[in-house]
Short mmCIF file of C-alpha atoms in Angstrom, two decimals:
data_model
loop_
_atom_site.label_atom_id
_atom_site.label_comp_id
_atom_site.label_asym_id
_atom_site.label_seq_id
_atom_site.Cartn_x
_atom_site.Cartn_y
_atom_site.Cartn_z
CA UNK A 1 -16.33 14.04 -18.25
CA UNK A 2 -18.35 15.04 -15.51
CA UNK A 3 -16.72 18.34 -13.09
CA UNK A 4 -16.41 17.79 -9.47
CA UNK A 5 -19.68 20.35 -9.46
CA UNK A 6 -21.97 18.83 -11.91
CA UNK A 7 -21.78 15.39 -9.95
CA UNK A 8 -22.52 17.25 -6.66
CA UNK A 9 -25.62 18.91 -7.95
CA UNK A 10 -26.74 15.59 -9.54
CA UNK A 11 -26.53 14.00 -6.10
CA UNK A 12 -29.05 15.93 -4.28
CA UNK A 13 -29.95 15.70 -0.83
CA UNK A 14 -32.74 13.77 -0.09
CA UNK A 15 -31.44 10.92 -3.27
CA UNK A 16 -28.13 9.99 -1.24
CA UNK A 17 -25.93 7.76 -1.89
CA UNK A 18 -23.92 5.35 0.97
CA UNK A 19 -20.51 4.21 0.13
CA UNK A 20 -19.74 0.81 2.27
CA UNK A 21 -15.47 0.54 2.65
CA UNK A 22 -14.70 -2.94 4.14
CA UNK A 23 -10.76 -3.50 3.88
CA UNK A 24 -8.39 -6.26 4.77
CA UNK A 25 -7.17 -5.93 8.17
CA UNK A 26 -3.55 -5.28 7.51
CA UNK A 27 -2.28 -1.86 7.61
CA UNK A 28 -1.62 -1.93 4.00
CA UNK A 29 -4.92 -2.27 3.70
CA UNK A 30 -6.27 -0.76 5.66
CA UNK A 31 -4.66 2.54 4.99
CA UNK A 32 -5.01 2.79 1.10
CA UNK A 33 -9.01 1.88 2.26
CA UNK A 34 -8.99 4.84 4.05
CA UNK A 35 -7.45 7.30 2.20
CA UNK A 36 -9.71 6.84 -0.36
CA UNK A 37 -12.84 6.85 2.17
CA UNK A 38 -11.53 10.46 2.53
CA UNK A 39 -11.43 10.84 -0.96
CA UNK A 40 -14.64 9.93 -1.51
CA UNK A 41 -16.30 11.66 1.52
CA UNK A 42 -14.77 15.16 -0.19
CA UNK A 43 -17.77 14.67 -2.60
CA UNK A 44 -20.95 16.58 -1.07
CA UNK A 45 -23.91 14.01 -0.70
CA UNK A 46 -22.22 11.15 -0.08
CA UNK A 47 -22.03 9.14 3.22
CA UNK A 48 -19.21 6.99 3.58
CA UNK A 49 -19.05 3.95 5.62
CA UNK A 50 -15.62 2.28 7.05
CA UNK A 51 -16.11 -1.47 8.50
CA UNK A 52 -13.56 -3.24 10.63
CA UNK A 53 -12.96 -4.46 13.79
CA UNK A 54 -12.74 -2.01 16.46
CA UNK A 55 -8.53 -2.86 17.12
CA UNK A 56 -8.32 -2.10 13.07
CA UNK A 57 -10.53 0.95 13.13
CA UNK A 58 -8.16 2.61 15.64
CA UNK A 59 -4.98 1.21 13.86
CA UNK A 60 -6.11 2.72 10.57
CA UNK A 61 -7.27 6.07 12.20
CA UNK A 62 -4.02 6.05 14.50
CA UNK A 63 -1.67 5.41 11.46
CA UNK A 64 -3.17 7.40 8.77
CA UNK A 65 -1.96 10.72 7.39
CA UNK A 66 -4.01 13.88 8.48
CA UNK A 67 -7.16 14.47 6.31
CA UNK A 68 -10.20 17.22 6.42
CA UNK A 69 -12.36 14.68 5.57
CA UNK A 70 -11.72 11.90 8.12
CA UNK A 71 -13.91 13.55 10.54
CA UNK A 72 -17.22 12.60 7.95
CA UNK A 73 -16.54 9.20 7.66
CA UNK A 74 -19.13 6.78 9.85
CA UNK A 75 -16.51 4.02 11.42
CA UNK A 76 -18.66 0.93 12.21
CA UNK A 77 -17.05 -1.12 14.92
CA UNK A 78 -17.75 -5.04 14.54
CA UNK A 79 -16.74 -7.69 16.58
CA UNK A 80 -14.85 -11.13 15.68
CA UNK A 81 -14.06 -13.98 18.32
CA UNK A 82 -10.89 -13.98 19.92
CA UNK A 83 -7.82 -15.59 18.31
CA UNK A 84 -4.33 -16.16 19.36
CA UNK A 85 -1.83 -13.66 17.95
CA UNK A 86 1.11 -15.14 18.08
CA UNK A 87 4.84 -13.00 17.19
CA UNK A 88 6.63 -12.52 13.99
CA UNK A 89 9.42 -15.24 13.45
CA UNK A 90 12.46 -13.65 12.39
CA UNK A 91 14.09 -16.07 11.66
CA UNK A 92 11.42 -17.88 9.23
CA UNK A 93 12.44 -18.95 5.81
CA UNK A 94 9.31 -17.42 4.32
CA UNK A 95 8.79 -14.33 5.07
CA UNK A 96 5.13 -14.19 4.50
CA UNK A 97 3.60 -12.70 7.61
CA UNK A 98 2.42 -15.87 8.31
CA UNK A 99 1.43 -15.13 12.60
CA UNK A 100 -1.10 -12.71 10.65
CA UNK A 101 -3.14 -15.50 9.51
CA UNK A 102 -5.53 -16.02 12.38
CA UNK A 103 -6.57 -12.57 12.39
CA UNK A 104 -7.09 -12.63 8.62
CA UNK A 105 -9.17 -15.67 9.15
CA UNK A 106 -11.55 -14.03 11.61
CA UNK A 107 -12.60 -11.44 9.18
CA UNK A 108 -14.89 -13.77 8.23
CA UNK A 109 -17.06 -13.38 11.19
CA UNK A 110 -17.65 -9.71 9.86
CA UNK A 111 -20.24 -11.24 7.19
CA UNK A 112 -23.39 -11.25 9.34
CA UNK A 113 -22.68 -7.60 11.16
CA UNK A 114 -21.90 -6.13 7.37
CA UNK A 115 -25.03 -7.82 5.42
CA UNK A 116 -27.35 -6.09 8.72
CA UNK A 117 -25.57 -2.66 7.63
CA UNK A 118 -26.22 -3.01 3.70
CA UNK A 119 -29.97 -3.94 4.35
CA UNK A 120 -30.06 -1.20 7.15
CA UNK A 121 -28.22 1.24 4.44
CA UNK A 122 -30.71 -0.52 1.50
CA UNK A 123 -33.60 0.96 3.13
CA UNK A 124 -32.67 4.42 3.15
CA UNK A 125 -30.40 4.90 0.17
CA UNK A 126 -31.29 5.22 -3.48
CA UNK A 127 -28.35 3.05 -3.96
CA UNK A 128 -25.84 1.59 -1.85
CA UNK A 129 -21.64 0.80 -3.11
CA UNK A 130 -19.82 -1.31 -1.49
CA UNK A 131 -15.93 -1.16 -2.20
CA UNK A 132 -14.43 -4.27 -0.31
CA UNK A 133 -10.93 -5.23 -0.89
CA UNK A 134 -10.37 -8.01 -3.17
CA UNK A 135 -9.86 -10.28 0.58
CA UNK A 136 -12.82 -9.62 1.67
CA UNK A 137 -15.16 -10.63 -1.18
CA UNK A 138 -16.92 -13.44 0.98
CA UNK A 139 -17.60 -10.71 3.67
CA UNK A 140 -19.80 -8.90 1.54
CA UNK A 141 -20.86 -11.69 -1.00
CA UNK A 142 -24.61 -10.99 0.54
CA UNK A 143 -24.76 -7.93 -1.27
CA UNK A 144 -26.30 -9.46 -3.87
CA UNK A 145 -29.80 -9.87 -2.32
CA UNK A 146 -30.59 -6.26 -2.28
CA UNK A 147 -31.75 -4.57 -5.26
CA UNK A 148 -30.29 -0.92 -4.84
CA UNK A 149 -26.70 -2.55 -4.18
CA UNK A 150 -23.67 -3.05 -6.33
CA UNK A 151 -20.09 -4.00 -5.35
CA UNK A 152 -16.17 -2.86 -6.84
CA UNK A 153 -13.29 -4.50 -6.04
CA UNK A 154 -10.69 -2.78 -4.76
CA UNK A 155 -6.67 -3.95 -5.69
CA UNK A 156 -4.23 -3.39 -3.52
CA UNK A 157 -1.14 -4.05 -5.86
CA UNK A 158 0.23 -2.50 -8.59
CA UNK A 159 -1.71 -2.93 -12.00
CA UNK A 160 1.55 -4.77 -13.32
CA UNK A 161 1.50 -7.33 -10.39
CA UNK A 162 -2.40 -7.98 -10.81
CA UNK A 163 -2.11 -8.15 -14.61
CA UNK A 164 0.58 -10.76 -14.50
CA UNK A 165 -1.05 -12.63 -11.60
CA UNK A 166 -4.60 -12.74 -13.73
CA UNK A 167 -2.49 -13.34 -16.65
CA UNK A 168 -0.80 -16.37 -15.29
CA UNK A 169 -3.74 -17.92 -13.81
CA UNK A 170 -5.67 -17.85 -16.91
CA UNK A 171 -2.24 -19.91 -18.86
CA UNK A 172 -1.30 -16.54 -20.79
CA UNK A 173 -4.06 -16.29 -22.82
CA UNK A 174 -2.78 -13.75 -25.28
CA UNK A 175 1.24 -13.01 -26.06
CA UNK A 176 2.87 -9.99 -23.88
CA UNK A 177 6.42 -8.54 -24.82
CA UNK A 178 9.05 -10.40 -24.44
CA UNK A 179 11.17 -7.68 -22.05
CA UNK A 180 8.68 -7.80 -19.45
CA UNK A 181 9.09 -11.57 -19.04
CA UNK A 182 12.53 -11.68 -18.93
CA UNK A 183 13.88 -12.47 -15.02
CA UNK A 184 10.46 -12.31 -14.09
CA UNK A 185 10.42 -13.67 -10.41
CA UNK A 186 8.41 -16.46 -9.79
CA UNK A 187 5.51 -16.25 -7.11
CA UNK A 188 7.47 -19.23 -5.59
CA UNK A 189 8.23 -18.18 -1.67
CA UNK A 190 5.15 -15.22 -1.57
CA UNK A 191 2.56 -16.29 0.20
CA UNK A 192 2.35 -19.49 2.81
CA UNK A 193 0.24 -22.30 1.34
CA UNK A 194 -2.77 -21.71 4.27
CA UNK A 195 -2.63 -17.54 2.99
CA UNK A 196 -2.81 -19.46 -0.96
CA UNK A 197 -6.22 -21.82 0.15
CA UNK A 198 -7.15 -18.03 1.80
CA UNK A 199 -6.91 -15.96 -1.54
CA UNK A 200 -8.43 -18.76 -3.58
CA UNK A 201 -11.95 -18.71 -1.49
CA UNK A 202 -11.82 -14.83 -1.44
CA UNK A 203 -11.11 -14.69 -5.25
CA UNK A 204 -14.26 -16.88 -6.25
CA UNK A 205 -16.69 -13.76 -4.78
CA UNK A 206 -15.97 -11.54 -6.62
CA UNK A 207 -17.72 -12.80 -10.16
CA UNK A 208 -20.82 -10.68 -9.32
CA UNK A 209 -19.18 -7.07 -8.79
CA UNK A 210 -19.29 -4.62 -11.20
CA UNK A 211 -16.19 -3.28 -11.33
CA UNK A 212 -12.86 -3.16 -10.07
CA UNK A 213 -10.94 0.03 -8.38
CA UNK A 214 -6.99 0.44 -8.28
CA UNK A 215 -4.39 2.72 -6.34
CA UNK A 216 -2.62 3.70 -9.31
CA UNK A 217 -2.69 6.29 -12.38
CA UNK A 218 -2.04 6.17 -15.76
CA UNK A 219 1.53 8.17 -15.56
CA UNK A 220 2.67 5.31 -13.58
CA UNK A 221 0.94 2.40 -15.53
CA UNK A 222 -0.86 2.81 -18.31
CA UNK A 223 0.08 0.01 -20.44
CA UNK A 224 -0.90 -2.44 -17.79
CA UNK A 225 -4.14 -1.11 -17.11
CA UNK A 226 -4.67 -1.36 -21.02
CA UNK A 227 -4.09 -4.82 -21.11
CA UNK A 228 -5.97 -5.63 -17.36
CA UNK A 229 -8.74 -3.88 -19.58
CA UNK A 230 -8.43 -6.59 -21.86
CA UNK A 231 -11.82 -8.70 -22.57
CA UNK A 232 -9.66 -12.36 -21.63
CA UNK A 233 -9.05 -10.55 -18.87
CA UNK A 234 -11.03 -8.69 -17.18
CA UNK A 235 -14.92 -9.94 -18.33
CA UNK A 236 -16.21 -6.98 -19.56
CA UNK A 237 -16.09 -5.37 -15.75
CA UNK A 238 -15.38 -1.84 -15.69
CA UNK A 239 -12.12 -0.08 -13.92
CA UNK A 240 -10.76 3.01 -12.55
CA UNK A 241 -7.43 3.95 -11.29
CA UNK A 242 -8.20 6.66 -9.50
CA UNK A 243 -4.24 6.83 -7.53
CA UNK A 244 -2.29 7.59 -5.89
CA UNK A 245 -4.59 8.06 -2.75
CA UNK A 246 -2.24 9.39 -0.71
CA UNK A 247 -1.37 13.38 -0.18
CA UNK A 248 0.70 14.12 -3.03
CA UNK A 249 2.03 17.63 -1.36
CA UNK A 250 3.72 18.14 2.41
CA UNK A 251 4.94 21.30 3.60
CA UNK A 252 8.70 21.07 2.86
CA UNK A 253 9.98 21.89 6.30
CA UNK A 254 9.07 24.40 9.12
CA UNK A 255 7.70 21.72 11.62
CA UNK A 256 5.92 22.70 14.60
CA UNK A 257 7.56 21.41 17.80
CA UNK A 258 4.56 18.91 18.13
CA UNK A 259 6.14 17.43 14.77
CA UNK A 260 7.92 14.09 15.00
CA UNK A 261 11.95 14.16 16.07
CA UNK A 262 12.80 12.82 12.74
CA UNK A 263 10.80 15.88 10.84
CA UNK A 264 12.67 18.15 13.09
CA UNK A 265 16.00 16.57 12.51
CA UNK A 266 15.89 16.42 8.64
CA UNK A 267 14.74 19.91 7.99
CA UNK A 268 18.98 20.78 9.41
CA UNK A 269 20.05 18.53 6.72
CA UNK A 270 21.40 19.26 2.96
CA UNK A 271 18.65 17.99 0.07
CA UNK A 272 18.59 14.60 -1.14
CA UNK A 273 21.14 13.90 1.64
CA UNK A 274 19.58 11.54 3.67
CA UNK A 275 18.04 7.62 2.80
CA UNK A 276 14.93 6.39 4.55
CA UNK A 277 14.88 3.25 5.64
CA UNK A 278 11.75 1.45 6.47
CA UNK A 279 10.46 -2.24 5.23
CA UNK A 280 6.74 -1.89 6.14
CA UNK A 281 4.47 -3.32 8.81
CA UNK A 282 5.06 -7.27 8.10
CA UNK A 283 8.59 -7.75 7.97
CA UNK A 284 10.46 -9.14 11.00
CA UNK A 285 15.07 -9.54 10.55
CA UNK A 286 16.86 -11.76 12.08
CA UNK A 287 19.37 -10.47 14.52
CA UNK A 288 22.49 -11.43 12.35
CA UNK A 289 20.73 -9.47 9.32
CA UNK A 290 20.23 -6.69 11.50
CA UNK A 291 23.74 -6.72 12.51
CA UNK A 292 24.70 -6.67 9.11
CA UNK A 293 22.16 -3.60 7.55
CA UNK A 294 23.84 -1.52 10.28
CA UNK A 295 27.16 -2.03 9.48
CA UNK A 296 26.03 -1.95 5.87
CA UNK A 297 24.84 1.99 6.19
CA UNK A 298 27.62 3.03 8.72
CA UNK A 299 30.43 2.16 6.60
CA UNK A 300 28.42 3.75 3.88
CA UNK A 301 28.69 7.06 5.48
CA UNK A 302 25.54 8.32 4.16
CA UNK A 303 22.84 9.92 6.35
CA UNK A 304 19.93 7.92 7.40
CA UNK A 305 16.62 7.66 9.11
CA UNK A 306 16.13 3.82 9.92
CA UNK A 307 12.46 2.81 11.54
CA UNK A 308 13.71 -0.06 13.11
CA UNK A 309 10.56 -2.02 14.44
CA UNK A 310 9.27 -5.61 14.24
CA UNK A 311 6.33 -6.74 12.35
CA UNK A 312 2.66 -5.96 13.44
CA UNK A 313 0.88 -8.28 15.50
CA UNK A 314 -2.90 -8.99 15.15
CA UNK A 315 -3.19 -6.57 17.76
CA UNK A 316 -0.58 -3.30 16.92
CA UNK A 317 -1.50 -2.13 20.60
CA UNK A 318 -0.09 -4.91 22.67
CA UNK A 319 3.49 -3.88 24.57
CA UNK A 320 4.90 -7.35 24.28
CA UNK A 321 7.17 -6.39 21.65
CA UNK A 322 10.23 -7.75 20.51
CA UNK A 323 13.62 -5.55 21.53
CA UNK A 324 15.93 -5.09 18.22
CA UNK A 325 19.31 -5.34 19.33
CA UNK A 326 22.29 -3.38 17.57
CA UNK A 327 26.33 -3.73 17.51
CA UNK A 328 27.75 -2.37 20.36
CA UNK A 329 27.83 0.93 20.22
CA UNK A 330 26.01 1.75 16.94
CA UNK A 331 23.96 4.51 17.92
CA UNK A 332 26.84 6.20 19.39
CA UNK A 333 29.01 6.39 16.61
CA UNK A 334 26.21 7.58 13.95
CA UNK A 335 24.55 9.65 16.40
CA UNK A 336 26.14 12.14 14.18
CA UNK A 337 24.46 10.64 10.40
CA UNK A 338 21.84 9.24 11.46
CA UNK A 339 18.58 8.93 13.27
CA UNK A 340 16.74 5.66 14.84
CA UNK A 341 12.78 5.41 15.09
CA UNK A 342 11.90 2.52 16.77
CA UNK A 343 7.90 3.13 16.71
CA UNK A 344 5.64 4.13 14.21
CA UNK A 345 7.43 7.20 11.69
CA UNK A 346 5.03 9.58 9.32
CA UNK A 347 6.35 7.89 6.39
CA UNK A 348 4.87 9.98 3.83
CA UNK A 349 5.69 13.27 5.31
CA UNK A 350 9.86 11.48 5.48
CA UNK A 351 9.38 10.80 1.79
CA UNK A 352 8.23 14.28 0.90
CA UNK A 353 10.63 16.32 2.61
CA UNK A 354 13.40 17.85 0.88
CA UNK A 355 16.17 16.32 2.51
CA UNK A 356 15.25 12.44 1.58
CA UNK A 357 17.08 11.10 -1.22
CA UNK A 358 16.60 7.80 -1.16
CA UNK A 359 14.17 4.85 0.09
CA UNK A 360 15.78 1.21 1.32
CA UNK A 361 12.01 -0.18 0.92
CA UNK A 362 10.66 -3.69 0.98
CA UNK A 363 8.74 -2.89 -2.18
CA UNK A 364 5.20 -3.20 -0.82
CA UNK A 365 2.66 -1.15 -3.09
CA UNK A 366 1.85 1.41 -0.35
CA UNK A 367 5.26 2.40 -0.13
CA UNK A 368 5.93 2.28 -3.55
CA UNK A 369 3.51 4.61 -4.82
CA UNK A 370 3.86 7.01 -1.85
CA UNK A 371 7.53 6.91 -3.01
CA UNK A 372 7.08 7.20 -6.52
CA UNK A 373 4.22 10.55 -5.61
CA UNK A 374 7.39 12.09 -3.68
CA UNK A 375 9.70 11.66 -6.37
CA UNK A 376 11.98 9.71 -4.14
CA UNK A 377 14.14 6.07 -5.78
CA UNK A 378 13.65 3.51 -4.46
CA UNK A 379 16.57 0.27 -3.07
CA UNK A 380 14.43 -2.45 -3.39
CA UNK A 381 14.67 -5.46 -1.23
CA UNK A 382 11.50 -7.49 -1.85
CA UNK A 383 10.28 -9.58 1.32
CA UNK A 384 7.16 -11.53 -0.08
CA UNK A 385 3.76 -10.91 -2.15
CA UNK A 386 3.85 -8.39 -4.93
CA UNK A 387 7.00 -7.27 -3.47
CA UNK A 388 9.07 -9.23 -6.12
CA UNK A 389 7.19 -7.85 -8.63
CA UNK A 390 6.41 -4.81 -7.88
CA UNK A 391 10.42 -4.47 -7.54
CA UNK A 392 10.47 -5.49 -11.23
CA UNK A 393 7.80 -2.61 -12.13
CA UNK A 394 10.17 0.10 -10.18
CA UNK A 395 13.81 -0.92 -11.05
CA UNK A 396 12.80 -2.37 -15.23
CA UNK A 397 10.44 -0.63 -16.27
CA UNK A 398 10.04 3.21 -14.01
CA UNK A 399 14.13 3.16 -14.03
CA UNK A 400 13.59 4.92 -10.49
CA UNK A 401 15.84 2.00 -8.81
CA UNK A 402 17.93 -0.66 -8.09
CA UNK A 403 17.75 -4.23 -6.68
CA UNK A 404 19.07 -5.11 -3.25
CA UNK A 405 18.98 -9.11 -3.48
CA UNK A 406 17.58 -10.85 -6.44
CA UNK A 407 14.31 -13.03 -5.68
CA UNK A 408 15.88 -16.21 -6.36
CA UNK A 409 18.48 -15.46 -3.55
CA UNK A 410 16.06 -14.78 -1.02
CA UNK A 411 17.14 -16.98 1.46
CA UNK A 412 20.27 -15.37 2.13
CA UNK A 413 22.14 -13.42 4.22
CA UNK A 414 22.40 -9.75 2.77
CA UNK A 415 25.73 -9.13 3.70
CA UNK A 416 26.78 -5.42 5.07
CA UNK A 417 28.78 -5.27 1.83
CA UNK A 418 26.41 -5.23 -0.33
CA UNK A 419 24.18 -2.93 1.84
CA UNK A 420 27.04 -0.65 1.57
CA UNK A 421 27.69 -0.24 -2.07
CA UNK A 422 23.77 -0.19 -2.98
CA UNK A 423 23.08 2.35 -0.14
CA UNK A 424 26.30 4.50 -2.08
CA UNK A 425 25.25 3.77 -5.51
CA UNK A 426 21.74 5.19 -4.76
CA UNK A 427 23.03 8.01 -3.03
CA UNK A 428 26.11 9.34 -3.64
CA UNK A 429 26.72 7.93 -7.67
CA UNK A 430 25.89 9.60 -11.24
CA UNK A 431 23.42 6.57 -11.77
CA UNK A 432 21.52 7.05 -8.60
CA UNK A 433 21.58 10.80 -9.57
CA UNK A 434 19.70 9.76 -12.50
CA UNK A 435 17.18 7.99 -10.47
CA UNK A 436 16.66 10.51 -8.46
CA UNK A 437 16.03 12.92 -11.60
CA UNK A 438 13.93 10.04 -13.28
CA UNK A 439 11.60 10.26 -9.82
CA UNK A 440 11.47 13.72 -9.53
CA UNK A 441 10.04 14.14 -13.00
CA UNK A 442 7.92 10.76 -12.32
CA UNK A 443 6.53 12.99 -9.27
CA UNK A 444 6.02 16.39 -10.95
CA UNK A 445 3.38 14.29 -13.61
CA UNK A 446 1.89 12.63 -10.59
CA UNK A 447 1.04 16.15 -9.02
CA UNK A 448 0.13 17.41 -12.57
CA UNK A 449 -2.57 14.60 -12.71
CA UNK A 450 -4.09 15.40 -9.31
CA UNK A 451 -4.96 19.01 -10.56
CA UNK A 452 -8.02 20.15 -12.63
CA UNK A 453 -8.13 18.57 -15.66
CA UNK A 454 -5.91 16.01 -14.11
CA UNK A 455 -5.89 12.17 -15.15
CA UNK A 456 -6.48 10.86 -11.82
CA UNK A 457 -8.75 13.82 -11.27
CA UNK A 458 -10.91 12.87 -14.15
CA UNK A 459 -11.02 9.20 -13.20
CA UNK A 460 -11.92 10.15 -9.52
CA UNK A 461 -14.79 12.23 -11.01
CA UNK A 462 -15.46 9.24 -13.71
CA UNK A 463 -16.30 7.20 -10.90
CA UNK A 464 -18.05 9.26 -8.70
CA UNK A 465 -20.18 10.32 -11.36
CA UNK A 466 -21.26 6.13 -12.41
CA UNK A 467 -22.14 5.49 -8.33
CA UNK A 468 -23.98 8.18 -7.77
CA UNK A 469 -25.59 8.45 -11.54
CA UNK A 470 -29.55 7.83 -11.58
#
């Protein structure tokens, strides 16, 4: 395998090579996109291009987590027509972000702006790579015109959700065992149909790339990227899971007073004390379940730090936000346990500090993994997409937690009692101890494979050294 040196000195100046990053435009997204930009703009030699909108540029650059390299990545800022953005409906039966979709329809308009960049690029490149999220495949589909060009798919799940999904849609072509299968969820209640008929036009582009590129490592996954490796599977393309993306190491407490409130109030509390609670960027509660999570962690009497915001718009930067109402008098009588953020929170630097303990997540990938990297179990309460099974991959098979409301309840109420007792057996039980030790070791072989000599290290190099090879 290739050092980090060797492929530098291979790459010399003057025989460049120009990465092209164009993500979906939901944070999710967006953010795993460009951590690895940074990743990849660490190697010497290579210019690295990021390609959204100018509203999603800024959202990605606002949100993500502090990086040397952010300041050599080229952000190019394309325009798409306007397009209503409505609000998130709490009170929807399918939780699917559905007011998202315009937005993820305009994307499409990015095709013309991105195939001028790659023949711009083309001209003064030995070779150009485009890594475009596995959304975005029509975006960049002209790629293919240009002889010094050659696209990877980037996958935004985990490599159990994808392999399953793949699997599934090909009618199980080969047998899998048993134990995985069993209480499976069922994709039924995901996606909305008009995000299905979106997926299905953005999955036939991507026949013609040469690879595929995941945000996971094999400490976490390893026998699902074996069988995603698969020939039935995965045609003979290559693949590299070169995760986690994120940071894998925060300072442990000592904020600055520019840090945020939450950072300064949990470095005064005892370790593994307090639970973060957070369900991403496209989930949007009802009042009444509202009402009942906060009665649910009050009468569990456990610390907490609860981002308590409504789902993204198309536009994060509009003010017409919804206002989340609480009982009367919540905040006054856990002033004492616990901590409200009701705008954006530095998740990852919550996750890694020494007094989290626990994570009531929604399950999405981006969470999961920055969870898992921080050694920090996870009460999983699955809201749509790979959230069901990516809840599967963390409670079944990692053993790192346990299952707020089964999938095929998901249309109920969660009621404050059963908030309560999973909030208490996660942090205050001998089996959520257990967890917690499970994820801490979990973590320590994460950070292992980020070293020299690493896994994920050697992967990252791996596919630095194919794009830039001559």
């Amino acid at each position: 395998m290739a050092s980090k040196l060797q492929i530098c000195k291979n790459n010399q100046k003057g025989q460049k090579v120009g990465v092209v990053i164009v993500p979906f435009p939901a944070q999710g997204h967006l953010n795993q996109l460009l951590q690895l930009s940074c990743l990849i703009a660490s190697y010497k030699n290579i210019q690295v291009h990021y390609v959204s909108t100018k509203t999603h540029n800024l959202q990605a650059k606002h949100r993500v987590h502090c990086f040397d390299s952010l300041s050599k990545i080229h952000f190019h800022e394309f325009s798409t027509p306007n397009f209503i953005s409505p609000s998130p409906n709490p009170n929807s039966s399918i939780k699917f972000p559905s007011h998202l979709q315009p937005s993820f329809e305009a994307s499409a308009y990015l095709r013309k702006p991105v195939k001028k960049l790659l023949q711009t690029l083309s001209s003064k490149n030995r070779r150009v790579v485009i890594i475009n999220d596995s959304l975005m495949g029509s975006v960049v589909q002209d790629f293919v015109s240009l002889p010094n060009a050659e696209a990877y798919t980037f996958h935004s799940v985990s490599a159990f959700t994808l392999f399953l999904f793949i699997w599934e849609k090909k009618n199980r072509p080969f047998p899998i065992h048993a134990e995985i299968l069993k209480d499976l969820p069922t994709l039924e209640g995901c996606f909305s149909p008009e995000f299905e008929r979106f997926m299905k036009i953005e999955y036939d582009c991507m026949k013609f790339t040469s690879g595929k590129i995941y945000n996971t490592c094999r400490v976490i996954e390893s026998p699902f990227l074996d069988l995603l490796s698969k020939e039935l599977i995965n045609n003979k393309k290559r693949q590299w899971a070169i995760g986690p993306f994120n940071p894998v190491t925060f300072p442990k407490e000592g904020h600055n007073t520019k840090s945020h409130k939450c950072l300064l109030w949990l470095d005064k509390q005892e370790p593994n004390s307090v639970l973060y609670v957070s369900f991403g960027t496209t989930t949007s509660f009802s009042d009444e379940q509202i009402k009942e999570m906060a009665i649910g962690l009050e009468q569990s009497h456990q610390k907490f730090v609860w981002v308590l915001r409504d789902a993204d718009k198309g536009n994060v930067f509009t003010k017409d936000s919804r206002k989340i109402e609480l009982p009367k008098g919540f905040e006054e009588r856990v002033k004492e346990k616990g901590i409200l953020v009701r705008d954006w929170a530095p998740q990852l630097e919550i996750l890694s500090h020494r007094s989290t303990g626990g994570f009531l997540s929604h399950c999405g990938w981006n969470s999961c993994i920055e969870s898992i990297s921080m050694g920090v179990p996870i009460a999983a309460w699955p809201m749509h997409s790979d959230q069901p099974r990516n809840t599967v991959l963390i409670t079944k098979i990692l053993k790192i937690g346990l299952v707020v409301r089964d999938w095929t309840h998901r249309n109920e109420l969660v009621t404050s009692n059963m908030v309560k007792k999973c909030v208490e057996k996660l942090m205050a039980s001998n089996e959520g101890d257990e967890m917690r030790n499970r994820a801490k070791k979990l973590s320590a072989l994460i950070k292992k494979s980020v070293g020299e000599d690493g896994v994920k290290r050697m992967e990252m190099d791996s596919f630095i050294s194919h794009i830039t090879r001559y």
